[in-house]
Each structure stands twice: as structure tokens, then as C-alpha cells.
Amino acid sequence: MVVLIFLVFVVAYELLSAYYPKVTTCVAEFVKKKITLLLSVLFLFSISISCWDFLIGDMAWSFLELFFAVMFALAVKGSRRLKDESALIS
């Protein structure tokens, strides 16, 4: 569920960037400020769902969601590293 929501945001942004580049520049500035907060909330939400699923006995689903939560955390870490490297280059 969380992954689907994230994919909807990504697809919407890509469509906006293709058809309205000026709008996406403003959106990109806003998203740069809020993306870490959004991914952190999605990460915590995924962890809480995984724990709940584990408690009610659906272990396969909880491990799958935990996997996606870890992937979100790695994506945030990778985006921060890329941002730091691009700041050093410029």
C-alpha cells in the first residue's frame, strides 16, 4: 500500500515534468524541502504496519513491508549522499 502511494507520487511528478516544466520547478523546490520528512513518515508507517502484521500472525506480509521500509531508508540515505556529493562538485 505504501509503495503504491509512493509510486503514484513519482508518476504524477514525472507527468508534470513532461508537460509543465515551469510548474515542476516550483514543485521540485517544495519537494526538496519536504522529501526527507515524507520518506521518514512512510518509513515509520511501514514499520508500524509490519509490527502490527507480525503481532496478528501474518509474518510473510510483515517481512515484505519491512523490506520496503528498509528500501525507503536506503533511498533517503542515498539521496542525501548524492546531494552532498553534488554540493562538493559545484
mmCIF file of the C-alpha atoms, coordinates in Angstrom:
data_MODEL
# 
_entry.id   MODEL 
# 
loop_
_atom_site.group_PDB 
_atom_site.id 
_atom_site.type_symbol 
_atom_site.label_atom_id 
_atom_site.label_alt_id 
_atom_site.label_comp_id 
_atom_site.label_asym_id 
_atom_site.label_entity_id 
_atom_site.label_seq_id 
_atom_site.pdbx_PDB_ins_code 
_atom_site.Cartn_x 
_atom_site.Cartn_y 
_atom_site.Cartn_z 
_atom_site.occupancy 
_atom_site.B_iso_or_equiv 
_atom_site.pdbx_formal_charge 
_atom_site.auth_seq_id 
_atom_site.auth_comp_id 
_atom_site.auth_asym_id 
_atom_site.auth_atom_id 
_atom_site.pdbx_PDB_model_num 
ATOM 1  C CA . MET A 1 1  ? 0.000  0.000   0.000   1.00 0.00 ? 1  MET A CA 1 
ATOM 2  C CA . VAL A 1 2  ? 2.741  2.421   0.960   1.00 0.00 ? 2  VAL A CA 1 
ATOM 3  C CA . VAL A 1 3  ? 4.703  1.530   -2.142  1.00 0.00 ? 3  VAL A CA 1 
ATOM 4  C CA . LEU A 1 4  ? 1.671  2.184   -4.345  1.00 0.00 ? 4  LEU A CA 1 
ATOM 5  C CA . ILE A 1 5  ? 1.182  5.629   -2.801  1.00 0.00 ? 5  ILE A CA 1 
ATOM 6  C CA . PHE A 1 6  ? 4.852  6.420   -3.364  1.00 0.00 ? 6  PHE A CA 1 
ATOM 7  C CA . LEU A 1 7  ? 4.655  5.243   -6.987  1.00 0.00 ? 7  LEU A CA 1 
ATOM 8  C CA . VAL A 1 8  ? 1.593  7.426   -7.602  1.00 0.00 ? 8  VAL A CA 1 
ATOM 9  C CA . PHE A 1 9  ? 3.554  10.466  -6.415  1.00 0.00 ? 9  PHE A CA 1 
ATOM 10 C CA . VAL A 1 10 ? 6.513  9.562   -8.628  1.00 0.00 ? 10 VAL A CA 1 
ATOM 11 C CA . VAL A 1 11 ? 4.353  9.031   -11.720 1.00 0.00 ? 11 VAL A CA 1 
ATOM 12 C CA . ALA A 1 12 ? 2.431  12.260  -11.096 1.00 0.00 ? 12 ALA A CA 1 
ATOM 13 C CA . TYR A 1 13 ? 5.680  14.190  -10.787 1.00 0.00 ? 13 TYR A CA 1 
ATOM 14 C CA . GLU A 1 14 ? 7.076  12.666  -13.979 1.00 0.00 ? 14 GLU A CA 1 
ATOM 15 C CA . LEU A 1 15 ? 3.910  13.544  -15.897 1.00 0.00 ? 15 LEU A CA 1 
ATOM 16 C CA . LEU A 1 16 ? 4.013  17.101  -14.577 1.00 0.00 ? 16 LEU A CA 1 
ATOM 17 C CA . SER A 1 17 ? 7.669  17.475  -15.534 1.00 0.00 ? 17 SER A CA 1 
ATOM 18 C CA . ALA A 1 18 ? 6.944  16.270  -19.057 1.00 0.00 ? 18 ALA A CA 1 
ATOM 19 C CA . TYR A 1 19 ? 4.056  18.648  -19.753 1.00 0.00 ? 19 TYR A CA 1 
ATOM 20 C CA . TYR A 1 20 ? 4.577  21.604  -17.396 1.00 0.00 ? 20 TYR A CA 1 
ATOM 21 C CA . PRO A 1 21 ? 8.298  22.215  -16.751 1.00 0.00 ? 21 PRO A CA 1 
ATOM 22 C CA . LYS A 1 22 ? 7.752  25.599  -15.040 1.00 0.00 ? 22 LYS A CA 1 
ATOM 23 C CA . VAL A 1 23 ? 5.312  24.069  -12.585 1.00 0.00 ? 23 VAL A CA 1 
ATOM 24 C CA . THR A 1 24 ? 7.667  21.223  -11.815 1.00 0.00 ? 24 THR A CA 1 
ATOM 25 C CA . THR A 1 25 ? 10.468 23.670  -10.994 1.00 0.00 ? 25 THR A CA 1 
ATOM 26 C CA . CYS A 1 26 ? 8.320  25.116  -8.209  1.00 0.00 ? 26 CYS A CA 1 
ATOM 27 C CA . VAL A 1 27 ? 7.206  21.643  -7.183  1.00 0.00 ? 27 VAL A CA 1 
ATOM 28 C CA . ALA A 1 28 ? 10.806 20.425  -7.149  1.00 0.00 ? 28 ALA A CA 1 
ATOM 29 C CA . GLU A 1 29 ? 11.860 23.210  -4.785  1.00 0.00 ? 29 GLU A CA 1 
ATOM 30 C CA . PHE A 1 30 ? 8.974  22.371  -2.458  1.00 0.00 ? 30 PHE A CA 1 
ATOM 31 C CA . VAL A 1 31 ? 9.653  18.631  -2.672  1.00 0.00 ? 31 VAL A CA 1 
ATOM 32 C CA . LYS A 1 32 ? 13.356 19.090  -1.926  1.00 0.00 ? 32 LYS A CA 1 
ATOM 33 C CA . LYS A 1 33 ? 12.380 20.653  1.374   1.00 0.00 ? 33 LYS A CA 1 
ATOM 34 C CA . LYS A 1 34 ? 9.747  18.058  2.253   1.00 0.00 ? 34 LYS A CA 1 
ATOM 35 C CA . ILE A 1 35 ? 11.000 14.787  0.738   1.00 0.00 ? 35 ILE A CA 1 
ATOM 36 C CA . THR A 1 36 ? 13.038 13.680  3.750   1.00 0.00 ? 36 THR A CA 1 
ATOM 37 C CA . LEU A 1 37 ? 10.084 14.279  6.060   1.00 0.00 ? 37 LEU A CA 1 
ATOM 38 C CA . LEU A 1 38 ? 7.743  12.406  3.722   1.00 0.00 ? 38 LEU A CA 1 
ATOM 39 C CA . LEU A 1 39 ? 10.058 9.417   3.391   1.00 0.00 ? 39 LEU A CA 1 
ATOM 40 C CA . SER A 1 40 ? 10.630 9.344   7.145   1.00 0.00 ? 40 SER A CA 1 
ATOM 41 C CA . VAL A 1 41 ? 6.882  9.249   7.769   1.00 0.00 ? 41 VAL A CA 1 
ATOM 42 C CA . LEU A 1 42 ? 6.462  6.488   5.175   1.00 0.00 ? 42 LEU A CA 1 
ATOM 43 C CA . PHE A 1 43 ? 9.309  4.572   6.808   1.00 0.00 ? 43 PHE A CA 1 
ATOM 44 C CA . LEU A 1 44 ? 7.733  4.813   10.274  1.00 0.00 ? 44 LEU A CA 1 
ATOM 45 C CA . PHE A 1 45 ? 4.318  3.935   8.861   1.00 0.00 ? 45 PHE A CA 1 
ATOM 46 C CA . SER A 1 46 ? 5.742  0.841   7.166   1.00 0.00 ? 46 SER A CA 1 
ATOM 47 C CA . ILE A 1 47 ? 7.480  -0.225  10.364  1.00 0.00 ? 47 ILE A CA 1 
ATOM 48 C CA . SER A 1 48 ? 4.277  0.153   12.380  1.00 0.00 ? 48 SER A CA 1 
ATOM 49 C CA . ILE A 1 49 ? 2.258  -1.855  9.843   1.00 0.00 ? 49 ILE A CA 1 
ATOM 50 C CA . SER A 1 50 ? 4.948  -4.537  9.828   1.00 0.00 ? 50 SER A CA 1 
ATOM 51 C CA . CYS A 1 51 ? 4.857  -4.804  13.609  1.00 0.00 ? 51 CYS A CA 1 
ATOM 52 C CA . TRP A 1 52 ? 1.053  -4.995  13.596  1.00 0.00 ? 52 TRP A CA 1 
ATOM 53 C CA . ASP A 1 53 ? 1.057  -7.725  10.932  1.00 0.00 ? 53 ASP A CA 1 
ATOM 54 C CA . PHE A 1 54 ? 3.678  -9.635  12.879  1.00 0.00 ? 54 PHE A CA 1 
ATOM 55 C CA . LEU A 1 55 ? 1.521  -9.455  16.018  1.00 0.00 ? 55 LEU A CA 1 
ATOM 56 C CA . ILE A 1 56 ? -1.576 -10.772 14.262  1.00 0.00 ? 56 ILE A CA 1 
ATOM 57 C CA . GLY A 1 57 ? 0.403  -13.589 12.672  1.00 0.00 ? 57 GLY A CA 1 
ATOM 58 C CA . ASP A 1 58 ? 0.809  -12.582 9.036   1.00 0.00 ? 58 ASP A CA 1 
ATOM 59 C CA . MET A 1 59 ? 4.580  -12.921 9.049   1.00 0.00 ? 59 MET A CA 1 
ATOM 60 C CA . ALA A 1 60 ? 5.172  -13.105 5.290   1.00 0.00 ? 60 ALA A CA 1 
ATOM 61 C CA . TRP A 1 61 ? 3.369  -9.813  4.688   1.00 0.00 ? 61 TRP A CA 1 
ATOM 62 C CA . SER A 1 62 ? 5.144  -8.114  7.597   1.00 0.00 ? 62 SER A CA 1 
ATOM 63 C CA . PHE A 1 63 ? 8.567  -9.134  6.291   1.00 0.00 ? 63 PHE A CA 1 
ATOM 64 C CA . LEU A 1 64 ? 7.657  -7.828  2.838   1.00 0.00 ? 64 LEU A CA 1 
ATOM 65 C CA . GLU A 1 65 ? 6.618  -4.461  4.249   1.00 0.00 ? 65 GLU A CA 1 
ATOM 66 C CA . LEU A 1 66 ? 9.709  -4.354  6.427   1.00 0.00 ? 66 LEU A CA 1 
ATOM 67 C CA . PHE A 1 67 ? 11.794 -4.934  3.303   1.00 0.00 ? 67 PHE A CA 1 
ATOM 68 C CA . PHE A 1 68 ? 10.145 -1.956  1.578   1.00 0.00 ? 68 PHE A CA 1 
ATOM 69 C CA . ALA A 1 69 ? 10.642 0.181   4.683   1.00 0.00 ? 69 ALA A CA 1 
ATOM 70 C CA . VAL A 1 70 ? 14.359 -0.603  4.648   1.00 0.00 ? 70 VAL A CA 1 
ATOM 71 C CA . MET A 1 71 ? 14.482 0.229   0.933   1.00 0.00 ? 71 MET A CA 1 
ATOM 72 C CA . PHE A 1 72 ? 12.924 3.642   1.681   1.00 0.00 ? 72 PHE A CA 1 
ATOM 73 C CA . ALA A 1 73 ? 15.543 4.244   4.364   1.00 0.00 ? 73 ALA A CA 1 
ATOM 74 C CA . LEU A 1 74 ? 18.329 3.338   1.944   1.00 0.00 ? 74 LEU A CA 1 
ATOM 75 C CA . ALA A 1 75 ? 16.811 5.633   -0.696  1.00 0.00 ? 75 ALA A CA 1 
ATOM 76 C CA . VAL A 1 76 ? 16.842 8.547   1.748   1.00 0.00 ? 76 VAL A CA 1 
ATOM 77 C CA . LYS A 1 77 ? 20.437 7.791   2.697   1.00 0.00 ? 77 LYS A CA 1 
ATOM 78 C CA . GLY A 1 78 ? 21.425 7.536   -0.966  1.00 0.00 ? 78 GLY A CA 1 
ATOM 79 C CA . SER A 1 79 ? 19.686 10.782  -1.899  1.00 0.00 ? 79 SER A CA 1 
ATOM 80 C CA . ARG A 1 80 ? 21.456 12.592  0.930   1.00 0.00 ? 80 ARG A CA 1 
ATOM 81 C CA . ARG A 1 81 ? 24.804 11.194  -0.211  1.00 0.00 ? 81 ARG A CA 1 
ATOM 82 C CA . LEU A 1 82 ? 24.138 12.295  -3.802  1.00 0.00 ? 82 LEU A CA 1 
ATOM 83 C CA . LYS A 1 83 ? 23.130 15.742  -2.597  1.00 0.00 ? 83 LYS A CA 1 
ATOM 84 C CA . ASP A 1 84 ? 26.322 16.054  -0.562  1.00 0.00 ? 84 ASP A CA 1 
ATOM 85 C CA . GLU A 1 85 ? 28.475 14.870  -3.476  1.00 0.00 ? 85 GLU A CA 1 
ATOM 86 C CA . SER A 1 86 ? 26.805 17.266  -5.912  1.00 0.00 ? 86 SER A CA 1 
ATOM 87 C CA . ALA A 1 87 ? 27.371 20.128  -3.469  1.00 0.00 ? 87 ALA A CA 1 
ATOM 88 C CA . LEU A 1 88 ? 31.065 19.237  -3.308  1.00 0.00 ? 88 LEU A CA 1 
ATOM 89 C CA . ILE A 1 89 ? 31.363 19.121  -7.099  1.00 0.00 ? 89 ILE A CA 1 
ATOM 90 C CA . SER A 1 90 ? 29.736 22.513  -7.673  1.00 0.00 ? 90 SER A CA 1 
# 
